[in-house]
CSV table of C-alpha atoms in Angstrom, one decimal:
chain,number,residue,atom,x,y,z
A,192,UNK,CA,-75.1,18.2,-53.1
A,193,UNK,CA,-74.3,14.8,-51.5
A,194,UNK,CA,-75.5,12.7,-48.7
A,195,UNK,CA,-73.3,12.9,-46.0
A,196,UNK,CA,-71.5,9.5,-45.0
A,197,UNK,CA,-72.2,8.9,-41.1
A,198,UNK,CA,-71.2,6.4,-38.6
A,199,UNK,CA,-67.5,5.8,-39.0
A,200,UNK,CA,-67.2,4.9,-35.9
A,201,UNK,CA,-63.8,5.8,-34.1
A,202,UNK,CA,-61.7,3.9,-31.2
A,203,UNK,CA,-64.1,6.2,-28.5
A,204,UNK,CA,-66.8,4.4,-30.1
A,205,UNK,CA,-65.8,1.4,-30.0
A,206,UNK,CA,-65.1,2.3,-25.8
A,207,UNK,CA,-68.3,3.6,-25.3
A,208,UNK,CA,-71.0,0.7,-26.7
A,209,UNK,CA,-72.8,-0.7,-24.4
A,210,UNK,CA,-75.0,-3.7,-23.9
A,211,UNK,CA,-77.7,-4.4,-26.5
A,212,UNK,CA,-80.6,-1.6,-25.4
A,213,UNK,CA,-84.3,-1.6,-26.3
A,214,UNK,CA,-83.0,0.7,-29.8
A,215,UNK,CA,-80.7,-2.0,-30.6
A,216,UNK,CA,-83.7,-4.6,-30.7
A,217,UNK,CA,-86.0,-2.0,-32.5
A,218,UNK,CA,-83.5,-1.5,-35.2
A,219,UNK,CA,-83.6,-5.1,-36.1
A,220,UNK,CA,-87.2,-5.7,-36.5
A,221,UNK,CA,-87.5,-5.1,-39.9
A,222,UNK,CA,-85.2,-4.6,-43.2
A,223,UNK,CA,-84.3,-1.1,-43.4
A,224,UNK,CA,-83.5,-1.4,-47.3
A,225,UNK,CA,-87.3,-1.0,-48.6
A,226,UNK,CA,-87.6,1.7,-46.3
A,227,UNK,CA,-84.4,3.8,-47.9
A,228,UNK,CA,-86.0,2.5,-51.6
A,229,UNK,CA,-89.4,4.2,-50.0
A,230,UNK,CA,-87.6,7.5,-48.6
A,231,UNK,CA,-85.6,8.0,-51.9
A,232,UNK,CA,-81.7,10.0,-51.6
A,233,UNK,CA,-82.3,13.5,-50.7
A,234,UNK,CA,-79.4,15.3,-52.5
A,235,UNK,CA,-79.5,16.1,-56.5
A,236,UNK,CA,-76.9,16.7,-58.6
A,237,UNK,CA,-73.9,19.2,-58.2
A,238,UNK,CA,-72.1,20.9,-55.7
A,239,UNK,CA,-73.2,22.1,-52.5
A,240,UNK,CA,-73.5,21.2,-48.5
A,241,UNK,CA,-74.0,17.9,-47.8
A,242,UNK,CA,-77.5,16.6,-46.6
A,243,UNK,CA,-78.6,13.8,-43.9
A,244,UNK,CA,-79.8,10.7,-45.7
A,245,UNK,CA,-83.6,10.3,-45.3
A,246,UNK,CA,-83.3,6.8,-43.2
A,247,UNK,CA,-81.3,8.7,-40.8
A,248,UNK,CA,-83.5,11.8,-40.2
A,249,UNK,CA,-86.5,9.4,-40.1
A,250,UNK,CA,-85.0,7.5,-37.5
A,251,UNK,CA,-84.3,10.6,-35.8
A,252,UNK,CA,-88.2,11.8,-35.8
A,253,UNK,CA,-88.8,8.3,-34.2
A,254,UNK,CA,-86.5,9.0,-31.8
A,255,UNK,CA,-87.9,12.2,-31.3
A,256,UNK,CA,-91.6,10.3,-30.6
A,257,UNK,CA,-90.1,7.8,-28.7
A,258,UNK,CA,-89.0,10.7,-26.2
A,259,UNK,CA,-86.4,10.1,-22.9
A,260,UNK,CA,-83.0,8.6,-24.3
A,261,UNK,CA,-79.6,9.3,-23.6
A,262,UNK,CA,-77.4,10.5,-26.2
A,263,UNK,CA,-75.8,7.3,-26.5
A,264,UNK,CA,-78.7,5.2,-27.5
A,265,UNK,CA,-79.5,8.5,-29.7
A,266,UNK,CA,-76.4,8.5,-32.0
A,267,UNK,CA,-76.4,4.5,-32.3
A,268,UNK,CA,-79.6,3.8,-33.7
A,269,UNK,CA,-79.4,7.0,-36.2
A,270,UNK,CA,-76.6,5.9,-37.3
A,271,UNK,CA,-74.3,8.6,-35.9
A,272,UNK,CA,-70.7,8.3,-34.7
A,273,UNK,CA,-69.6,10.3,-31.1
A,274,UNK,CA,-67.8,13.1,-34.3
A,275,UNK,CA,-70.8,13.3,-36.6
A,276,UNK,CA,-72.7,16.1,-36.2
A,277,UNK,CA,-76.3,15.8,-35.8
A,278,UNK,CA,-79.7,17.5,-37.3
A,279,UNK,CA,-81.1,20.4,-35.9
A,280,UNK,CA,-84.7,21.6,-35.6
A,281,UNK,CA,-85.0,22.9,-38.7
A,282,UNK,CA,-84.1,20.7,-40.8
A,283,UNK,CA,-86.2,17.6,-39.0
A,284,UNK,CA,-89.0,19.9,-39.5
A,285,UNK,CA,-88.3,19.7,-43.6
A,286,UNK,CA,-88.0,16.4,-43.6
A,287,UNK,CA,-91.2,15.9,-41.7
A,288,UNK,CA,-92.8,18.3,-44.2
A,289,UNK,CA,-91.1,15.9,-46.9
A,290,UNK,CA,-93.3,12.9,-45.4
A,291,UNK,CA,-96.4,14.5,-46.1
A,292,UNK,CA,-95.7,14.6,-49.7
A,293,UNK,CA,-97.3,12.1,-52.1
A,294,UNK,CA,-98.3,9.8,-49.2
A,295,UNK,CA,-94.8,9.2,-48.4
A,296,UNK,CA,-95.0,8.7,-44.4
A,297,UNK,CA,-98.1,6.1,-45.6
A,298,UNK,CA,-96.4,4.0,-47.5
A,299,UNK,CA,-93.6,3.8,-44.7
A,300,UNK,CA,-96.4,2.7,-42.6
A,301,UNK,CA,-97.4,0.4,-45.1
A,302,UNK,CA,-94.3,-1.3,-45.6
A,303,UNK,CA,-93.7,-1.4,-41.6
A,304,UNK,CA,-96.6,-3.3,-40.9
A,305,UNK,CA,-96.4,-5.7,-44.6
A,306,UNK,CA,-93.3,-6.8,-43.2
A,307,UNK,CA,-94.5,-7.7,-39.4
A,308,UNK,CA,-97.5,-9.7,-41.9
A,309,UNK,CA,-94.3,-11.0,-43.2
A,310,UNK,CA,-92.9,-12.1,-40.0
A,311,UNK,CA,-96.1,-13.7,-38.4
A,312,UNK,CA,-96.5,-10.9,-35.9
A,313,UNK,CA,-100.1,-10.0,-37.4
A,314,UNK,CA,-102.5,-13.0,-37.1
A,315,UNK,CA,-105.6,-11.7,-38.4
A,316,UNK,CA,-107.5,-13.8,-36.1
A,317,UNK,CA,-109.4,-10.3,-35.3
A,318,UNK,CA,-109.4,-6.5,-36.2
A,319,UNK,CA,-110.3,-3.9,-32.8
A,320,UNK,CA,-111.3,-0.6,-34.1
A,321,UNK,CA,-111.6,2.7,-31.6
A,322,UNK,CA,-111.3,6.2,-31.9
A,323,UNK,CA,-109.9,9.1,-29.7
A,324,UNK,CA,-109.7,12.4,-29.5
A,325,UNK,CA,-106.7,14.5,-29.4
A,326,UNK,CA,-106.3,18.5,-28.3
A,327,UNK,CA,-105.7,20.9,-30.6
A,328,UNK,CA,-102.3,22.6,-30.1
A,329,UNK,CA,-104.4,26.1,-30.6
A,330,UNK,CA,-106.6,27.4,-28.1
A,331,UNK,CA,-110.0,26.7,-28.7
A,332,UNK,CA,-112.4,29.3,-29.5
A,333,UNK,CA,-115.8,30.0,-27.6
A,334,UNK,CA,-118.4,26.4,-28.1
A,335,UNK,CA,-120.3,27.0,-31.2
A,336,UNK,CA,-124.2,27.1,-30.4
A,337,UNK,CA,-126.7,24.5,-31.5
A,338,UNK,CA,-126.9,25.0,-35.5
A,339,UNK,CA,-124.2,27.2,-35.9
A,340,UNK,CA,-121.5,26.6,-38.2
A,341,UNK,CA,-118.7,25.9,-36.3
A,342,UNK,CA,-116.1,27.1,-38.9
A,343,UNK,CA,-117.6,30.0,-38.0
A,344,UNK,CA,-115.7,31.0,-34.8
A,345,UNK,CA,-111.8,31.6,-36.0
A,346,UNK,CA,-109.3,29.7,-34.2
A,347,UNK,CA,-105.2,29.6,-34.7
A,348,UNK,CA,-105.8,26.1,-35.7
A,349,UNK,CA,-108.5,26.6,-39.1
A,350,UNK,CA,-109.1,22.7,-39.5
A,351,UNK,CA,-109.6,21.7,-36.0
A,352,UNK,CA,-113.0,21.2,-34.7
A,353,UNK,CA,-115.4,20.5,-31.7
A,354,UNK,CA,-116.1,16.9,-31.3
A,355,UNK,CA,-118.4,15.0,-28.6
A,356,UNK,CA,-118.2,11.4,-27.5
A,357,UNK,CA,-121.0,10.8,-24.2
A,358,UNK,CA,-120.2,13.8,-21.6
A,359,UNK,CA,-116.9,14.5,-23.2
A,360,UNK,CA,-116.1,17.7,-25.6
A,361,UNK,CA,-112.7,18.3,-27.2
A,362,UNK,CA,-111.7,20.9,-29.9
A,363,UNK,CA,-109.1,18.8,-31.9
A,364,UNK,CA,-108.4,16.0,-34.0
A,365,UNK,CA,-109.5,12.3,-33.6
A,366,UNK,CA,-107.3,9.3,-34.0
A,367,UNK,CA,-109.1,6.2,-35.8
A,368,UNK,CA,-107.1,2.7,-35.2
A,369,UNK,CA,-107.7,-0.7,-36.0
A,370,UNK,CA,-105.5,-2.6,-34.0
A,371,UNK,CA,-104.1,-6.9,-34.8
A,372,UNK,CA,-105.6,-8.7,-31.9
A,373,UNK,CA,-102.9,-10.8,-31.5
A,374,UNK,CA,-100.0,-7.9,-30.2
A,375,UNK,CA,-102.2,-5.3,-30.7
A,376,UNK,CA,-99.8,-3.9,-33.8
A,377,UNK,CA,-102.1,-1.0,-35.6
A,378,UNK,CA,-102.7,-2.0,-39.1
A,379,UNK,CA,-104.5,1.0,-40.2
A,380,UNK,CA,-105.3,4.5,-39.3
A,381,UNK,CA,-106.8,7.2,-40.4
A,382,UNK,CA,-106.9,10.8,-39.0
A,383,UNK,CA,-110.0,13.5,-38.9
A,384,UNK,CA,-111.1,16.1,-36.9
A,385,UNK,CA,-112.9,15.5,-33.7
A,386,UNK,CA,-116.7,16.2,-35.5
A,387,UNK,CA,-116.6,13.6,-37.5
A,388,UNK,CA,-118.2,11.0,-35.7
A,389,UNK,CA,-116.7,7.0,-35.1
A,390,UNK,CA,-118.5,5.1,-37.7
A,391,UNK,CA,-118.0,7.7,-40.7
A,392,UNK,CA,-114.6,6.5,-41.1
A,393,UNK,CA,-114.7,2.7,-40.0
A,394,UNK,CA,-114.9,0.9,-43.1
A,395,UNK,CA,-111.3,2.1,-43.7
A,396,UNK,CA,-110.2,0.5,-40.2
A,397,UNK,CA,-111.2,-3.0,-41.9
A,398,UNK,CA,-108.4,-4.8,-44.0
A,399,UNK,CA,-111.1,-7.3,-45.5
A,400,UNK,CA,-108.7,-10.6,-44.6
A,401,UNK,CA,-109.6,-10.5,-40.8
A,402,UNK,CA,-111.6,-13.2,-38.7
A,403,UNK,CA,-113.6,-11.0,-36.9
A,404,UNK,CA,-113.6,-7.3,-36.3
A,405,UNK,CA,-114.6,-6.2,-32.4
A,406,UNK,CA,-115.7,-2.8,-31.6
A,407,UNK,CA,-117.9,-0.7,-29.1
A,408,UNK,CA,-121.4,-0.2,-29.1
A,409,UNK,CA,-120.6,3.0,-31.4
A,410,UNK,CA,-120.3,0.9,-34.5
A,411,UNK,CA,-123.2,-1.4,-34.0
A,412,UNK,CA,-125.0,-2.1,-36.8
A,413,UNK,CA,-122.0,-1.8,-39.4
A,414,UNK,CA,-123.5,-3.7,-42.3
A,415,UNK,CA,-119.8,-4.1,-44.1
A,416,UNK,CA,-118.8,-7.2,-41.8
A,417,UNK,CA,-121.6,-9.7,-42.6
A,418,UNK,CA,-121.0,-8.4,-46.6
A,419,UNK,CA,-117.5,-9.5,-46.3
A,420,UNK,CA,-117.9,-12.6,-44.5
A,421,UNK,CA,-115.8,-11.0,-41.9
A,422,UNK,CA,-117.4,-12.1,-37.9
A,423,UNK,CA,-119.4,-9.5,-36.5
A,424,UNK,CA,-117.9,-8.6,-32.6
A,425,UNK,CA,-119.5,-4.9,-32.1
A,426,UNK,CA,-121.3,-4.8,-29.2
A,427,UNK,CA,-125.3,-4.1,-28.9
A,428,UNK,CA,-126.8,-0.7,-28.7
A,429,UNK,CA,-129.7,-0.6,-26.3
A,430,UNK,CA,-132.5,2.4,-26.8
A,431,UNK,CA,-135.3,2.9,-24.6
A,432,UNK,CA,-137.5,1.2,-27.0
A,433,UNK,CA,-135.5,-2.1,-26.8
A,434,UNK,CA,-132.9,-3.0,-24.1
A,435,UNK,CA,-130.7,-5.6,-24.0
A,436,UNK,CA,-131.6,-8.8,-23.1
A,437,UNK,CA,-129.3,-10.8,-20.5
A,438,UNK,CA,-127.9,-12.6,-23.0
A,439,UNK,CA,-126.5,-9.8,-25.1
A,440,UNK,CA,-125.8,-8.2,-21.8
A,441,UNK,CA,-123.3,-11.3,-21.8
A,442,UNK,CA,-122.2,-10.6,-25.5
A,443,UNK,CA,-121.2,-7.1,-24.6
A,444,UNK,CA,-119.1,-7.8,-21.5
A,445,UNK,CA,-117.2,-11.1,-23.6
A,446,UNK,CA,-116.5,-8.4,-26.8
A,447,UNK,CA,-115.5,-5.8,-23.8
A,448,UNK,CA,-112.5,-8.1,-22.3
A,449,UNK,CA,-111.2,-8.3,-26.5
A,450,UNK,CA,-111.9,-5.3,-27.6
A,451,UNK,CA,-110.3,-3.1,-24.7
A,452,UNK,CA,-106.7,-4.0,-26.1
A,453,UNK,CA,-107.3,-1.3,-28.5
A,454,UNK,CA,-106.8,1.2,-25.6
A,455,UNK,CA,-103.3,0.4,-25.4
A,456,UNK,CA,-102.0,2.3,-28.4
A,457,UNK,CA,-104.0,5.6,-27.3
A,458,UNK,CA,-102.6,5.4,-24.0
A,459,UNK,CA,-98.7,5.1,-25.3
A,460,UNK,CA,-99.3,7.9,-27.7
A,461,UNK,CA,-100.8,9.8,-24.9
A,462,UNK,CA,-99.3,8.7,-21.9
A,463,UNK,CA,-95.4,8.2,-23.3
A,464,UNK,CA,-95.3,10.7,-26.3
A,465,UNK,CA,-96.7,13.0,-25.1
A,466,UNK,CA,-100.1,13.4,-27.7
A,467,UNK,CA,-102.6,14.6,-25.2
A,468,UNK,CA,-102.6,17.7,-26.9
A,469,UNK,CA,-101.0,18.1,-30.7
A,470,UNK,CA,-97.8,20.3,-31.6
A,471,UNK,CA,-98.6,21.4,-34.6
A,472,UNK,CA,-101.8,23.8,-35.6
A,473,UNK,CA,-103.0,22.3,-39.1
A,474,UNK,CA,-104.4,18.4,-39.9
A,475,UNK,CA,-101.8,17.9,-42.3
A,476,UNK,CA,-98.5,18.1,-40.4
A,477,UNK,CA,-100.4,16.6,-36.9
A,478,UNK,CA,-101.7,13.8,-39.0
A,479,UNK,CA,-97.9,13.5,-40.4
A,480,UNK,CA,-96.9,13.5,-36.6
A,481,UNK,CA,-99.5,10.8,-35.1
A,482,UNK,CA,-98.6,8.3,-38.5
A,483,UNK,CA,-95.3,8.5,-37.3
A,484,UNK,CA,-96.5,7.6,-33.6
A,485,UNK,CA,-98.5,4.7,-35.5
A,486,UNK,CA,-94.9,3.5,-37.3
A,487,UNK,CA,-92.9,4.2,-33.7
A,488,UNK,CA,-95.5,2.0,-31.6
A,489,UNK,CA,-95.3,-0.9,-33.9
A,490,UNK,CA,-91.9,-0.8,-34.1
A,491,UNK,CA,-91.3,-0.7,-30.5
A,492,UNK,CA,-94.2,-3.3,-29.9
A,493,UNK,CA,-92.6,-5.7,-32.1
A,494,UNK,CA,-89.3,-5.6,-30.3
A,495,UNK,CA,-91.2,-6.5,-27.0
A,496,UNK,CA,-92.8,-9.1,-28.7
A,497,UNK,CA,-89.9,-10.6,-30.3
A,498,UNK,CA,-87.6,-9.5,-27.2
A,499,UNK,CA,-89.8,-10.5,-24.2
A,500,UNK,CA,-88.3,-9.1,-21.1
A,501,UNK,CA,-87.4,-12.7,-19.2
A,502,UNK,CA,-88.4,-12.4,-15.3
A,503,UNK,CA,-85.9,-13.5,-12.9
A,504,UNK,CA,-87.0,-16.8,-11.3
């Protein structure tokens, strides 16, 4: 079996580019070679149907994140001519269970966001970590009581759990970013379900060569900043026993203008790729899914970066 060879483009091609688009700028923000090294060819040795190179199907689940483009737009920055024939369903869904493999969708992350390092697009002048919740795609079962194990109560989805944050309950997942200050490009993630509480997982949020790291009040106290000789921007806890003076009062709201960038790549998963609730119904494949919402938000923040949109005068 062989890869197939796609994007001879034809004379109709050639007729129907059009001006550079948003895709166009995406596809040149980093060097696509160490992500084919990464991705590996997908066809062994001897005869047999031809399959879609990795790089192209990838691009194609990042298009399929992305969400609302024409066809056009589509076939260009796969790599498809207006006469190749595209994926289906089925096999993007074995490709997407390829990613999970070994840490393979990781290590594209890795090498997405070592090259915008590369480029100067992460300054490390501060780290912003957050965490939010995301639906199950199963219905959730009955609340489990106070005590009770809440493995306890089967649901369609066996690895999703209850999770609270304040007033708000959600049986699901929860997202964990830490987010460049500079163009708020996520640098790592990490992805548990919703009981596990904020702090439980920050210390892998922190890459250890930051300035500062800025949070809310739900990782005050994090001892691992002052260790590292990273500067400490969570905001203060008040209890009943000790509230906050005026002047952390003023802390708080100075950390709160930072730190709310963080929201911004929760609200494009969310909002744009449609994440409020997950597709799939087991942490492996939805953590697959929102790693390759991480790599398609960097990769479309960088173009705006590097491609600001010029108002007219």
């Amino acid at each position: 079996m062989v890869d197939r060879v796609l994007g001879q483009l034809s004379l109709a091609d050639g007729l129907a580019r059009s001006d550079t688009t948003q895709l166009d700028q995406i596809a040149t923000v980093i060097d696509w070679m160490p992500i084919r090294a990464l991705l590996g060819q997908r066809s062994g040795p001897g005869k047999g149907n031809t399959s879609y190179p990795a790089e192209t199907l990838l691009r194609c689940l990042f298009l399929g994140v992305w969400n609302n483009l024409s066809d056009l737009s589509f076939r260009r920055f796969a790599g498809f001519s207006l006469s190749d024939r595209t994926p289906d369903h089925s096999t993007l869904w074995r490709f997407r269970e390829e990613l999970k493999c070994d840490g393979l969708i990781d290590r594209v992350f890795d090498e997405i966001t070592r090259q915008f390092e590369q480029k100067g697009l992460i300054l490390k002048r501060g780290t912003l970590i957050d965490a939010s919740f995301m639906q199950a795609a199963a219905r959730p079962p009955a609340k489990p009581k106070k005590g009770e194990d809440t493995s306890a109560r089967p649901s369609a989805d066996p690895d999703a759990r209850w999770g609270r944050k304040g007033k708000k309950t959600v049986f699901g997942y929860k997202v964990h970013n830490g987010v460049d200050e500079a163009h708020t490009l996520i640098r790592r993630m990490h992805f548990t379900d919703a009981s596990i509480t904020d702090t439980e997982p920050a210390d892998t949020l922190i890459c250890g060569d930051e300035a500062a790291a800025y949070g809310d009040q739900a990782y005050y106290t994090h001892a691992r900043l002052k260790q590292a000789g990273i500067k400490d921007r969570l905001m203060h806890r008040p209890n009943k026993h000790h509230p906050l003076t005026p002047r952390q009062k003023q802390r708080n709201r100075l950390i709160s203008k930072v730190r709310a960038a963080v929201e911004r790549p929760f609200a494009v998963f969310k909002q744009r790729y449609g994440m409020r609730r997950l597709r799939f119904f087991n942490q492996a494949t939805n953590r697959t899914q929102c790693v390759l919402a991480g790599c398609g938000y960097n990769l479309q923040r960088a173009a705006a970066v590097l491609f600001p949109v010029r108002k007219p005068a």
